[in-house]
């Protein structure tokens, strides 16, 4: 029925919105810590180990954020249009 189709579409839109909000939240976390994150990401194993030792929780949170985005095909790059392009793609799927 038409009502069932509307409910199904609404559910799909709500699910999509949750994904977009999650991606936006994790992107923001990375963006707010971009200097540290990029330094850690590009560091030698020795430097990375040192940074992890002194900033364990921060590294865990940033890795979780990056993993969340990567699992959804989004690669964090500061000041890029990647997220904007992803939002446009997701909106077009609605």
XYZ file of C-alpha atoms in Angstrom, residues 21-94:
74
model
C 25.238 12.483 11.240
C 27.708 9.813 12.366
C 30.071 10.581 9.518
C 29.805 14.305 10.238
C 30.495 13.783 13.961
C 33.587 11.649 13.347
C 34.826 13.959 10.581
C 34.549 16.869 13.031
C 36.540 14.949 15.667
C 39.335 14.355 13.163
C 39.184 17.916 11.884
C 39.454 19.360 15.399
C 42.559 17.233 15.978
C 43.928 17.245 12.442
C 47.467 18.382 13.278
C 47.924 15.630 15.854
C 46.127 13.020 13.728
C 48.121 13.734 10.573
C 51.383 13.812 12.528
C 50.519 10.439 14.073
C 49.275 8.973 10.790
C 52.447 9.950 8.921
C 54.880 9.198 11.750
C 57.534 6.519 11.783
C 56.681 3.458 13.879
C 58.979 4.712 16.665
C 57.371 8.150 16.814
C 53.909 6.628 16.516
C 54.591 4.331 19.486
C 55.826 7.311 21.514
C 52.715 9.345 20.651
C 50.453 6.407 21.518
C 52.180 5.966 24.858
C 51.596 9.583 25.874
C 48.191 10.103 24.219
C 46.624 6.649 24.355
C 42.964 7.698 24.649
C 43.299 10.435 22.022
C 44.844 7.993 19.530
C 42.074 5.460 20.247
C 39.343 8.035 19.626
C 40.946 9.332 16.428
C 41.463 5.794 15.116
C 37.850 4.961 15.891
C 36.737 8.058 13.996
C 38.948 7.246 10.997
C 37.799 3.604 10.985
C 34.142 4.669 11.070
C 34.667 6.872 8.031
C 36.844 4.339 6.195
C 34.215 1.626 6.722
C 31.812 3.891 4.832
C 34.231 4.676 2.017
C 35.146 8.133 3.308
C 38.822 9.063 3.562
C 39.546 11.937 5.925
C 41.495 14.732 4.271
C 41.559 18.170 5.882
C 39.935 20.934 3.882
C 38.813 18.554 1.178
C 35.479 18.252 -0.505
C 35.311 14.511 0.174
C 32.632 14.796 2.844
C 30.634 17.260 0.780
C 30.770 14.889 -2.191
C 29.698 12.005 0.032
C 26.738 13.995 1.351
C 25.698 14.796 -2.214
C 25.974 11.123 -3.144
C 23.942 10.055 -0.124
C 21.306 12.725 -0.812
C 20.972 11.560 -4.401
C 20.279 8.047 -3.128
C 17.298 9.284 -1.077
